[in-house]
Coordinates of C-alpha atoms in Angstrom, one line a residue:
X152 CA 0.0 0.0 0.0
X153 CA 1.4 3.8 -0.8
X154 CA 0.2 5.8 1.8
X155 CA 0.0 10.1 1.9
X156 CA 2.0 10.8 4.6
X157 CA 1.5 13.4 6.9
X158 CA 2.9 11.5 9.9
X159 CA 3.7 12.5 12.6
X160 CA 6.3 13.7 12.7
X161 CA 4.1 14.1 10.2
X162 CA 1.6 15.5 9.3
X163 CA 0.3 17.2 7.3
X164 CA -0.1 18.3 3.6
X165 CA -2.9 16.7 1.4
X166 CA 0.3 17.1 -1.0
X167 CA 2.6 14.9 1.2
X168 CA 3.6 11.6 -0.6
X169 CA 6.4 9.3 1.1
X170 CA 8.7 7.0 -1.2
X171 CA 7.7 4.6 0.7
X172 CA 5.2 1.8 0.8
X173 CA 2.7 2.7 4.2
X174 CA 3.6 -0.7 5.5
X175 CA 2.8 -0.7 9.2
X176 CA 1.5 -3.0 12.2
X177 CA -1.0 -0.3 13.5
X178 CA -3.2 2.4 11.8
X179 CA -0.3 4.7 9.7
X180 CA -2.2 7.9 9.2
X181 CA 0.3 11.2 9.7
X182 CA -1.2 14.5 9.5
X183 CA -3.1 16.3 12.1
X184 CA -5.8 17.4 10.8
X185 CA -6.3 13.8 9.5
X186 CA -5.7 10.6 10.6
X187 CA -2.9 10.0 12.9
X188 CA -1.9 6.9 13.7
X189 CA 1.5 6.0 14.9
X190 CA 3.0 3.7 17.3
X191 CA 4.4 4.6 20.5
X192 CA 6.2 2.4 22.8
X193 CA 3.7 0.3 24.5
X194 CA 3.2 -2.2 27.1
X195 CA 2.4 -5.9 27.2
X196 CA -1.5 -6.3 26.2
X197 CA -3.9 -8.5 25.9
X198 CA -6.3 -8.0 23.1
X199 CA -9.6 -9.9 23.9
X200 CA -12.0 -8.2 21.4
X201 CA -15.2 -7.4 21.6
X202 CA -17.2 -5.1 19.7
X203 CA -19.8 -2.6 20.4
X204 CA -22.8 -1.1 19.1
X205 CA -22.3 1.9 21.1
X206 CA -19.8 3.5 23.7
X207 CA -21.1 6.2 25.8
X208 CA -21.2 10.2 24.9
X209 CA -19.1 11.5 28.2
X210 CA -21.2 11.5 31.7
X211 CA -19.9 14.9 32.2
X212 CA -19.2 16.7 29.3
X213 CA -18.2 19.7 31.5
X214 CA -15.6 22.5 30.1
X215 CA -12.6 22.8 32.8
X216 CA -9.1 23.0 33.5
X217 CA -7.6 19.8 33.2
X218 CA -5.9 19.8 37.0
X219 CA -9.3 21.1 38.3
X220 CA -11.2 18.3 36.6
X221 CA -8.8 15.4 38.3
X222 CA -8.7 16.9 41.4
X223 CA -12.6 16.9 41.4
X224 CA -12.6 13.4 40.4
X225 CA -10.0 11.7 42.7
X226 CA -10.3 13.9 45.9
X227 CA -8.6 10.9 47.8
X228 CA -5.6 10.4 45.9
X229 CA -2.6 11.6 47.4
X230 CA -1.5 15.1 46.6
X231 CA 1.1 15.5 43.3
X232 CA 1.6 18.1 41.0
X233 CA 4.3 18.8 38.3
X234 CA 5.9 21.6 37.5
X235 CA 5.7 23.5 34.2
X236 CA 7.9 22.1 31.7
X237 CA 11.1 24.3 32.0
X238 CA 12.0 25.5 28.5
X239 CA 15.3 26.7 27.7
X240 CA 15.3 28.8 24.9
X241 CA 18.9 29.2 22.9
X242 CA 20.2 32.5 21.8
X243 CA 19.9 32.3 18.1
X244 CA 18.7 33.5 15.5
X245 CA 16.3 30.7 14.8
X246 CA 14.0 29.0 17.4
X247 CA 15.9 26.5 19.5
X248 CA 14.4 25.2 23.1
X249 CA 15.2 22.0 25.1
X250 CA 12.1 21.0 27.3
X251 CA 13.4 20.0 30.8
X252 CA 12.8 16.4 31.8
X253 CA 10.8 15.9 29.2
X254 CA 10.2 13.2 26.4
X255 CA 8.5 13.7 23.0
X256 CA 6.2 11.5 22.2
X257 CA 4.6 12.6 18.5
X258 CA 5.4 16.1 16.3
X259 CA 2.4 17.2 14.2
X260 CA 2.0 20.3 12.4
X261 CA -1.5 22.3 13.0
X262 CA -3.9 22.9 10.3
X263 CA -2.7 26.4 8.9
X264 CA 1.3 25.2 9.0
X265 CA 2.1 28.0 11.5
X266 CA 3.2 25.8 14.5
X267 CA 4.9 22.7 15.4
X268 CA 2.7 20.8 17.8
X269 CA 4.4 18.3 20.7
X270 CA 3.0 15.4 22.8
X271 CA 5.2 15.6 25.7
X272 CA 5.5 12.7 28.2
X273 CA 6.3 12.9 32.3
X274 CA 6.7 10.2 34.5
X275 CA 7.5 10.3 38.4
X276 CA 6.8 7.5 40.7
X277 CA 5.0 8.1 44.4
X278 CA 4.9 5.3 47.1
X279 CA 6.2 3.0 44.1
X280 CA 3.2 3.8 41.7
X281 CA 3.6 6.2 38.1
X282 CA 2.2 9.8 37.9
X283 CA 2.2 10.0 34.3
X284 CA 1.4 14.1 32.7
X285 CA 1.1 14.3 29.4
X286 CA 1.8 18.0 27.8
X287 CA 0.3 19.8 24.9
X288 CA 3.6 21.9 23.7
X289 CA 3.0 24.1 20.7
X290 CA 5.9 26.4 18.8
X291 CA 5.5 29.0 16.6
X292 CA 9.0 29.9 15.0
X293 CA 8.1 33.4 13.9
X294 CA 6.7 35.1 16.8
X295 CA 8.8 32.8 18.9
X296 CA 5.8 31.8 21.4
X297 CA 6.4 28.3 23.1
X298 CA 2.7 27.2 24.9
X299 CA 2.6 24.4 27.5
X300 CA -0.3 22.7 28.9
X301 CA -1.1 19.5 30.7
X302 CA -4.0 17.7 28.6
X303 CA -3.8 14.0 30.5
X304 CA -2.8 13.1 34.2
X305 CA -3.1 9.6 35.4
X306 CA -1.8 8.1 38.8
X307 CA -1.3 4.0 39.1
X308 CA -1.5 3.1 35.4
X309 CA 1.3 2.2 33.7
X310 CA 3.0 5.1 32.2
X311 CA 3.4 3.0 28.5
X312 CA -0.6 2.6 28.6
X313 CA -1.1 6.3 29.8
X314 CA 1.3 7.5 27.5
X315 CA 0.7 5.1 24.5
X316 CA -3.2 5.9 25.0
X317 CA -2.4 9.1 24.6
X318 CA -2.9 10.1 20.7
X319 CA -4.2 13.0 18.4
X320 CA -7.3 12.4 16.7
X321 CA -7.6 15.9 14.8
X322 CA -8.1 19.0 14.3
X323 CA -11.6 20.7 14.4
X324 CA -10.6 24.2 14.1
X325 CA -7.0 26.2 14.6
X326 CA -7.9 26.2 18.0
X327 CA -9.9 23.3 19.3
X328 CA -8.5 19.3 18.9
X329 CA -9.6 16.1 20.2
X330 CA -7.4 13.3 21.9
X331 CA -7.6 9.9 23.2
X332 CA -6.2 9.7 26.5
X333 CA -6.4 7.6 30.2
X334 CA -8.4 9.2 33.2
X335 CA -8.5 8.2 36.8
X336 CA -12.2 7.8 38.0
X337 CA -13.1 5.8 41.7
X338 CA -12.3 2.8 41.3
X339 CA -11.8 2.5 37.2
X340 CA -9.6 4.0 34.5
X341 CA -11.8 5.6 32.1
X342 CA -10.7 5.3 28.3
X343 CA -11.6 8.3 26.5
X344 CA -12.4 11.2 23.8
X345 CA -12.1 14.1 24.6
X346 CA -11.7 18.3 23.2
X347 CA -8.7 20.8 23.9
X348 CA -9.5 24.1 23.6
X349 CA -5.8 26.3 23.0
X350 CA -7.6 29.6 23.6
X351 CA -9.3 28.9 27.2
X352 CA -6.9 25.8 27.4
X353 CA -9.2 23.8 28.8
X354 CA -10.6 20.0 28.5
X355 CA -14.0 18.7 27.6
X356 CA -15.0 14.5 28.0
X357 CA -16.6 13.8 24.8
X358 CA -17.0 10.3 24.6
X359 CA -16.0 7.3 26.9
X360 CA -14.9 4.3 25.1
X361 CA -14.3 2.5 27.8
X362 CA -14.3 2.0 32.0
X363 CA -12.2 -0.6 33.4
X364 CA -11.5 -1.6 36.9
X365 CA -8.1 -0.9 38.5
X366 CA -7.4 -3.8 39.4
X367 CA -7.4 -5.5 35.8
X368 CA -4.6 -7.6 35.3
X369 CA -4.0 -7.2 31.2
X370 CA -4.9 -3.5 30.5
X371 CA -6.3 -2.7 27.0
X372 CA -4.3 -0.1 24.7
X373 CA -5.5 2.3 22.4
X374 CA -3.2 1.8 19.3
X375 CA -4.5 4.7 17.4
X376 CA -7.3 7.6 16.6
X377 CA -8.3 10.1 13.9
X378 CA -10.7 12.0 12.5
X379 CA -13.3 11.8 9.9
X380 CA -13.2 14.7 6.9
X381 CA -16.3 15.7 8.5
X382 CA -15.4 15.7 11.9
X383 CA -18.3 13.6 12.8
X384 CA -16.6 10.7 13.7
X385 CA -13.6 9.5 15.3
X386 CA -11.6 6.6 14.2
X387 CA -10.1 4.6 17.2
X388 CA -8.0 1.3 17.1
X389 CA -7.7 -0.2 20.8
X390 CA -6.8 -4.1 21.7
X391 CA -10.1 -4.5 22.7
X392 CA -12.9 -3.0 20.1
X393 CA -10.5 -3.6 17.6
X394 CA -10.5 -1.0 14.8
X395 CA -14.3 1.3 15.0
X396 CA -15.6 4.3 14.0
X397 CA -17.6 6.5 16.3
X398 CA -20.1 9.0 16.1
X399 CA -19.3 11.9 18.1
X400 CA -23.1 13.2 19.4
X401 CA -24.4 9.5 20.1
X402 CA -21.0 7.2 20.2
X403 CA -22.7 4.6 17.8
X404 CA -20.0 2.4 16.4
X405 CA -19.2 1.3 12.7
X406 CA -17.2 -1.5 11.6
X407 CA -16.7 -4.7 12.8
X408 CA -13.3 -6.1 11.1
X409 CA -12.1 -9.2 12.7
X410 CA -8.7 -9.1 13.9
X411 CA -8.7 -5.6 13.9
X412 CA -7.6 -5.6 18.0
X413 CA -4.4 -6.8 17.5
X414 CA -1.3 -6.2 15.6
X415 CA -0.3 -8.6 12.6
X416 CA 2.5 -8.9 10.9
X417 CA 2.0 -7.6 7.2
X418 CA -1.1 -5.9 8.2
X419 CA -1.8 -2.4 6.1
X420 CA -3.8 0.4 6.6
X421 CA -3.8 3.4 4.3
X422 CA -6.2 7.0 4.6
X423 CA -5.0 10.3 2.8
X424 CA -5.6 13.9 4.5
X425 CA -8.2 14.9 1.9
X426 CA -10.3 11.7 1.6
X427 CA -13.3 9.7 3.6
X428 CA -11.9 6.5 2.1
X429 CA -9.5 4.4 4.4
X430 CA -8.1 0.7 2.8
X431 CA -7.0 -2.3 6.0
X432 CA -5.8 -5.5 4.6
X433 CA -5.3 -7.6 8.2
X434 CA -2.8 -9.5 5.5
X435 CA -0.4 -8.7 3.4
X436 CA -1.3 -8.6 -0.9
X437 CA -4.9 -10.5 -0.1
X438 CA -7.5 -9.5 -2.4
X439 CA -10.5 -9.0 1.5
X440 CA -8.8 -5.2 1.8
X441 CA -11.7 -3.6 3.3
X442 CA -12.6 -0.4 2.0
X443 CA -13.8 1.5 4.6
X444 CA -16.0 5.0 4.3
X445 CA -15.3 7.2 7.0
X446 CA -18.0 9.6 6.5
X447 CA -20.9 7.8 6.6
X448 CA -19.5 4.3 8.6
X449 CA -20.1 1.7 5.5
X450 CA -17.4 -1.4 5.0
X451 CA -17.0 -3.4 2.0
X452 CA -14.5 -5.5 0.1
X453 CA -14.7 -4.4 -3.4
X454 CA -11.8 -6.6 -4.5
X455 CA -12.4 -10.0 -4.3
X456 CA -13.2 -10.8 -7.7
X457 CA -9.5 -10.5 -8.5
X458 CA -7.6 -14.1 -8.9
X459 CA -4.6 -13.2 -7.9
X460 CA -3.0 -10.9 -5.0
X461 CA -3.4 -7.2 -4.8
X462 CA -1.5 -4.3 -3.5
X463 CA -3.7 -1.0 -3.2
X464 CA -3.1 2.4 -1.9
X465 CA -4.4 6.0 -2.6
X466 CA -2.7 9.1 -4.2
X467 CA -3.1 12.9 -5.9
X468 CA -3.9 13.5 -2.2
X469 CA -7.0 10.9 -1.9
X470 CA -8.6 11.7 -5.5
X471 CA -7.7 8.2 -6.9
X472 CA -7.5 4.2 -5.5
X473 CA -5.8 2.1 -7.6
X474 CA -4.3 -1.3 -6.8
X475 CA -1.7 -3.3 -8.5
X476 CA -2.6 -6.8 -9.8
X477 CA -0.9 -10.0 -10.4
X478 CA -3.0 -13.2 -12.4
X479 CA -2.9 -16.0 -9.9
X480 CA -1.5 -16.4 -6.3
X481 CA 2.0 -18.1 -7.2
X482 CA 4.6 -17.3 -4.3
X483 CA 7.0 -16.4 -7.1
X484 CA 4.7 -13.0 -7.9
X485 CA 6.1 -11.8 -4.5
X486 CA 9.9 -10.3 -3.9
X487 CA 10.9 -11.3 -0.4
X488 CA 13.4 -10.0 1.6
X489 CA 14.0 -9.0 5.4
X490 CA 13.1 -5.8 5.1
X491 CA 9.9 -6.1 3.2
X492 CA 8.1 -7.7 0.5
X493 CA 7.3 -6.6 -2.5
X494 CA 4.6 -7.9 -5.4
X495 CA 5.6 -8.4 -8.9
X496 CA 2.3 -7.1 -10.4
X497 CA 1.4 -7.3 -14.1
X498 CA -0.7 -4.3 -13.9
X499 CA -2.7 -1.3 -12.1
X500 CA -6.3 -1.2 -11.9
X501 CA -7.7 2.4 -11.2
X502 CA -10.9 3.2 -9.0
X503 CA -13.1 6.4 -8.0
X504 CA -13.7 7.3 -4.6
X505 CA -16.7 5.2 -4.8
X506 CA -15.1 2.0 -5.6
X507 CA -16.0 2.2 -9.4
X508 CA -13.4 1.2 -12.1
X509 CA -12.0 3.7 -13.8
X510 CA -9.0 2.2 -15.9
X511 CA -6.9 -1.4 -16.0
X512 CA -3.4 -1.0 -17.2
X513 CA -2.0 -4.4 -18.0
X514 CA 0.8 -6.7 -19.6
X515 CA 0.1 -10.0 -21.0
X516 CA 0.5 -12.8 -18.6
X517 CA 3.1 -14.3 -20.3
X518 CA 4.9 -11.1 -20.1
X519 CA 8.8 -10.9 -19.0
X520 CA 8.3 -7.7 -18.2
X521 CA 6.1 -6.4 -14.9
X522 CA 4.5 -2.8 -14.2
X523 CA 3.5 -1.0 -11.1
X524 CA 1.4 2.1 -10.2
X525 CA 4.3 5.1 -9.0
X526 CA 1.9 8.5 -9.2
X527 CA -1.1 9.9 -10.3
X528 CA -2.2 13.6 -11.3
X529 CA -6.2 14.5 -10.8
X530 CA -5.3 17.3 -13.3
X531 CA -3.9 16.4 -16.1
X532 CA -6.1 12.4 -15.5
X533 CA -2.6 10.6 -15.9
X534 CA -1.1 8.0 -14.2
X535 CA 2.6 7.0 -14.0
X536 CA 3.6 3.8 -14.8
X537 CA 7.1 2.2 -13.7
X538 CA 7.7 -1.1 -16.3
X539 CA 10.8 -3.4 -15.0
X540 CA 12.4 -6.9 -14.5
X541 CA 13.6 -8.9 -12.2
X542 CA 17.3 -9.3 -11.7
X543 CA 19.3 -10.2 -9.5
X544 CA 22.2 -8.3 -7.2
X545 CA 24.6 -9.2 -4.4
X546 CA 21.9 -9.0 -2.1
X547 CA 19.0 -10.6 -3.7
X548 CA 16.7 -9.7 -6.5
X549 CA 15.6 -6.2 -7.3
X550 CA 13.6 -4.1 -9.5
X551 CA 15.7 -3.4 -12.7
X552 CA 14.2 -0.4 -14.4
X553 CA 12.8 -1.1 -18.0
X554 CA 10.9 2.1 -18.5
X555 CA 8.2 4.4 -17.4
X556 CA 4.6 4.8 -19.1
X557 CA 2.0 7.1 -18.8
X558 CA -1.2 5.9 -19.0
X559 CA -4.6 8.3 -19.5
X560 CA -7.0 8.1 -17.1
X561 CA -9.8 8.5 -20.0
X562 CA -8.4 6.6 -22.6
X563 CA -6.5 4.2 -21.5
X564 CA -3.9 4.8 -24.2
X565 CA -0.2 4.4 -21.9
X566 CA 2.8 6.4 -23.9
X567 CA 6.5 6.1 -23.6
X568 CA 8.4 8.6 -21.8
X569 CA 11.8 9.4 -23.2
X570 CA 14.5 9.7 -20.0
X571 CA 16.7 13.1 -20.3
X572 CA 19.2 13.4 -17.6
X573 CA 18.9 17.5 -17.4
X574 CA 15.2 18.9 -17.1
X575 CA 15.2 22.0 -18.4
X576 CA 12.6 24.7 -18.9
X577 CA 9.7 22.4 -17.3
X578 CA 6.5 24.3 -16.3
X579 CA 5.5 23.0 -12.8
X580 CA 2.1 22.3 -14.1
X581 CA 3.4 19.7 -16.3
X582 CA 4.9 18.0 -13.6
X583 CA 3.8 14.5 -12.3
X584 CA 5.7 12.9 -9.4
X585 CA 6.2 9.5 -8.9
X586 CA 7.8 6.8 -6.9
X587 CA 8.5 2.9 -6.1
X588 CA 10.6 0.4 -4.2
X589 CA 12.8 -1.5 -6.5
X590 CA 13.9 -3.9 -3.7
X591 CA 13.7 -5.7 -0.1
X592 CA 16.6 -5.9 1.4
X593 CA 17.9 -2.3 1.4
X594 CA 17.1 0.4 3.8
X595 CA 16.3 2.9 1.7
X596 CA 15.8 1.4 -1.8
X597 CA 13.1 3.9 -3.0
X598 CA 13.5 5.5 -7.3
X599 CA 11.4 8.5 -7.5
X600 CA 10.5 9.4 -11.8
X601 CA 9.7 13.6 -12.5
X602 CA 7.4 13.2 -15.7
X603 CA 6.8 15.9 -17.6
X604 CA 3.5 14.9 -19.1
X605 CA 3.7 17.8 -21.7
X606 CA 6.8 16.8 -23.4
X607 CA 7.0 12.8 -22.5
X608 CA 9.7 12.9 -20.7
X609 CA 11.1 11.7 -17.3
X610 CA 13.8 12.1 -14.9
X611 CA 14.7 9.0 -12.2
X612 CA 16.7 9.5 -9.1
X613 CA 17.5 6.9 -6.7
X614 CA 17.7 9.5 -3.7
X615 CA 18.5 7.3 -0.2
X616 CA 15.3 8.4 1.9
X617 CA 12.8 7.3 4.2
X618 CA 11.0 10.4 4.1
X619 CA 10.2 12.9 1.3
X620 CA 7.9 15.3 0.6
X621 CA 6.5 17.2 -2.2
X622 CA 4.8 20.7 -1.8
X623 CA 3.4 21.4 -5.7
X624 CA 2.3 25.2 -4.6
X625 CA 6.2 25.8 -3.7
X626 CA 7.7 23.5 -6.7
X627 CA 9.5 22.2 -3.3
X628 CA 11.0 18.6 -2.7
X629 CA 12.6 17.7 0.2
X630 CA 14.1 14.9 1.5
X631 CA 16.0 13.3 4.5
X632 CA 18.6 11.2 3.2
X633 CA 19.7 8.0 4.6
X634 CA 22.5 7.3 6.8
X635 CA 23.6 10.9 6.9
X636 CA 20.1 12.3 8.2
X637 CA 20.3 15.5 6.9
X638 CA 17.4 17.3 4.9
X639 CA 18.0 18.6 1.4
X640 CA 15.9 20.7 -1.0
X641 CA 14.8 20.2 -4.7
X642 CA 12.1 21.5 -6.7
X643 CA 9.4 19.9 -9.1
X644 CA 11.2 21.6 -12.3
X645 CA 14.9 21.0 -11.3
X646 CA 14.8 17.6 -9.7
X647 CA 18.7 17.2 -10.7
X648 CA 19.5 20.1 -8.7
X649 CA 19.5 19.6 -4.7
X650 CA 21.4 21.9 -2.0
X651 CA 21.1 21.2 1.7
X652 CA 17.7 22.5 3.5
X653 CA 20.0 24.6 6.4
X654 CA 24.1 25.0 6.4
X655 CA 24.2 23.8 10.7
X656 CA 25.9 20.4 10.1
X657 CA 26.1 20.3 14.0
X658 CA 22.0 20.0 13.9
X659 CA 22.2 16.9 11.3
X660 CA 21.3 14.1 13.5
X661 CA 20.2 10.6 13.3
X662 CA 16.2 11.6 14.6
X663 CA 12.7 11.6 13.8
X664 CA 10.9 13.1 10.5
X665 CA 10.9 16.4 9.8
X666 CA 8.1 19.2 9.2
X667 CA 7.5 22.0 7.2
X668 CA 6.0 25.4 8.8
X669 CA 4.9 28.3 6.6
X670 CA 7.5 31.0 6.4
X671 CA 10.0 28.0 5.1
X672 CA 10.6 27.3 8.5
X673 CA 11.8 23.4 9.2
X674 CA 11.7 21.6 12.7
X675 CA 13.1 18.7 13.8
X676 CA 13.4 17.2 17.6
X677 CA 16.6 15.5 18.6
X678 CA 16.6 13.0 22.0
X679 CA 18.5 14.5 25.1
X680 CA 19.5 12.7 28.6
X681 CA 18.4 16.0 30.1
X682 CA 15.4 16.7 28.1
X683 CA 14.2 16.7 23.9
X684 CA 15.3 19.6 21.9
X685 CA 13.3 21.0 19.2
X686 CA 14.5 23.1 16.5
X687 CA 13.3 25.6 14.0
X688 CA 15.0 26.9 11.0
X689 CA 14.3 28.2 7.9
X690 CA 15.0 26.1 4.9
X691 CA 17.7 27.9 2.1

């Protein structure tokens, strides 16, 4: 599956695309005011599953502080309170801080790009037992304003289920968000929703997913949340309800996918920023992917008909589904390796957003050749097309580049693109992006193709990178490369041409993703014994 990454690190332009397959054992959605979906570092669990037709809308949906509301609800518990996160701001001309004693969980981006947005974790033990504070931080780089506020407290529970309960759902607004997070109540540890307002930075229960006793032995998780396109509904993904979709005024719940409460191995999940439609495969290149409508809480497997395996994902930010296709089940139509596998497809299949077919690009089945989906533009109807063979290399086989097609949307007509090594004079209009992995063994084994659909012609690079992203509106490209960590810039137009994002060598260092701020501004967080660092600075 490719996946439109906004992630978390992540998160979040409909015009984010990774080149990378969105591969992952829990719900990988990045963005912020989408889907977001990543791991954190989580304890033992025990998913025993059980699915409801409704969870509860919050008993006391009451607007308050979030230290007031705990207090009121645990007036027995012994008396704890952190202090604010000390922030140490560096004198520089760009926005440096480390956050005292402090641990970053997730870095989002909110709606408008103007600030970098941190879960913070604290953990302090009391008569042998976890306080556990998690902290809303939020950074602007250009007015320099750094905002902290507590937005989950939990006493008794371990801090990698308060903590890894913890997780953005989305945006509503530039000011309001909802969360998942772990509150003490009596005698039980109530699982739930609930809405952060930044302007009167206060909390409001919105839906309770789930009460259970303190004394439970195997503790459920939540492994991930988001929110619908029309903040309706919120997606959640816990070891116990498995993966459901709940409806925000009444808390009825959608789906029922079996397996859903537990990790697999070669399970996929894929949702773009700008799209109701989320594909989860519990299995790896099955034809049952589940087609899930976010919106209005339907499920259906629209690809069973297919005889062979399937690999789908989404792109041009959510406009188009498309899977690739192979003719029968054969374990040779997959490239296996330890890093991932791979299918040897024969052809793409294109789909609306309604599950419709829109176009099949195929090769013969007796074909030495095989083809793979790499991009799509909603403009120009187009899709790029990556024909290749299988060879083999010192570390196993790989994708050996035979050509790249593009293929109309309407027609169904597929062209030959001529590869130039020097773009020049390309209107960004003309533009189409595109990438693939060509192997599984590598760490970074990704080929990314510039098409210029105007002239048929294309431009490959083999760029080492687990992260890239592609702002149109900018003709911007950047990329982390792999081992060296450090970000470099290239445009749509000039995709031979790449200079280093900032010239601080000293702040290249082996970390989490990226994001991208308006006013070019770039963050990254780096680990510290002491407390994280984040960083602002704006991109050459």
């Amino acid at each position: 599956m490719r996946g439109i990454h906004f992630s978390g690190s992540h998160k979040a332009s409909p015009y984010v695309r990774l080149g990378a397959l969105l591969a992952v054992l829990s719900l990988g959605f990045s963005g912020v005011y989408v889907l977001s979906m990543s791991m954190h570092p989580t304890a033992p669990v025990v998913s025993s599953r059980s699915f409801p037709e409704q969870v509860m809308p919050a008993s006391n949906p009451q607007e308050a502080r979030l230290k007031d509301r705990f207090a009121s609800d645990n007036p027995t518990l012994p008396p704890f309170e952190f202090p604010e996160i000390h922030i140490v701001k560096a004198k520089s001309r760009t926005l440096q801080a480390t956050l005292k004693k402090s641990r970053i969980m997730e870095q989002y981006t909110t709606p408008d790009r103007a600030k970098a947005v941190y879960f913070m974790q604290r953990t302090e033990l009391q008569e042998d037992r976890p306080w556990t504070q998690i902290d809303f931080v939020s950074a602007d780089p250009q007015s320099q304003a750094i905002l902290q506020e507590p937005i989950a407290l939990t006493y008794g529970i371990p801090s990698e289920v308060a903590a890894g309960s913890t997780r953005l759902c989305g945006f509503l607004s530039a000011d309001e968000f909802l969360y998942t997070a772990v509150h003490n109540k009596g005698e039980d540890w109530v699982y739930e929703v609930n809405r952060y307002n930044l302007k009167n930075q206060t909390v409001t229960p919105v839906l309770e997913l789930m009460h259970v006793p303190k004394e439970t032995s195997s503790l459920p998780m939540v492994l991930g949340a988001g929110l619908s396109p029309d903040k309706r509904h919120v997606l959640i993904r816990d070891t116990k309800h498995g993966l459901a979709l709940y409806d925000l005024k009444t808390g009825a719940a959608s789906f029922d996918l079996p397996g859903s409460g537990e990790k697999r191995p070669g399970e996929t999940l894929v949702q773009s920023p700008s799209s109701e439609v989320m594909l989860y495969s519990s299995s790896r290149f099955q034809n049952d992917v589940w087609w899930l409508d976010l919106n209005n809480g339907t499920a259906k497997q629209p690809f069973t008909a297919e005889q062979g395996l399937v690999d789908a994902g989404m792109d041009a930010g959510g406009r188009i589904v498309y899977y690739n296709f192979t003719y029968d089940r054969g374990g040779e139509q997959i490239l296996a390796g330890e890093k991932r596998s791979l299918l040897n497809s024969f052809g793409v299949q294109l789909l609306d957003m309604k599950g419709n077919p829109i176009k099949r690009f195929s090769l013969p089945r007796d074909s030495a050749e095989r083809m793979e989906f790499a991009g799509y533009s909603e403009e120009k109807k187009q899709v790029l097309l990556h024909r290749y063979t299988v060879a083999s290399g010192t570390k196993g086989p790989y994708k050996k580049t035979a050509g790249w097609l593009l293929g109309d949307a309407m027609s169904g007509e597929t062209i030959p693109l001529a590869s130039v090594n020097v773009p020049d004079s390309w209107d960004r209009k003309d533009v189409l992006y595109g990438s693939v992995l060509t192997d599984a063994v590598n760490d970074s084994p990704g080929a990314q193709a510039f098409a210029n659909i105007q002239d048929r012609t294309v431009y490959m690079t083999k760029w080492r990178t687990g992260q890239l992203r592609v702002w149109p509106e900018e003709d911007s490209v950047l990329f982390m490369d792999e081992p060296g960590k450090r970000v470099f810039v290239s445009s749509l137009t000039r995709p031979d041409l790449i200079v280093a994002a900032f010239h601080y060598k000293k702040y290249n260092w082996d970390n989490r993703d990226f994001a991208m701020l308006s006013g070019h501004y770039l963050s990254r967080y780096q680990t510290q014994p002491d407390g994280d660092r984040i960083f602002f600075f704006q991109i050459n």
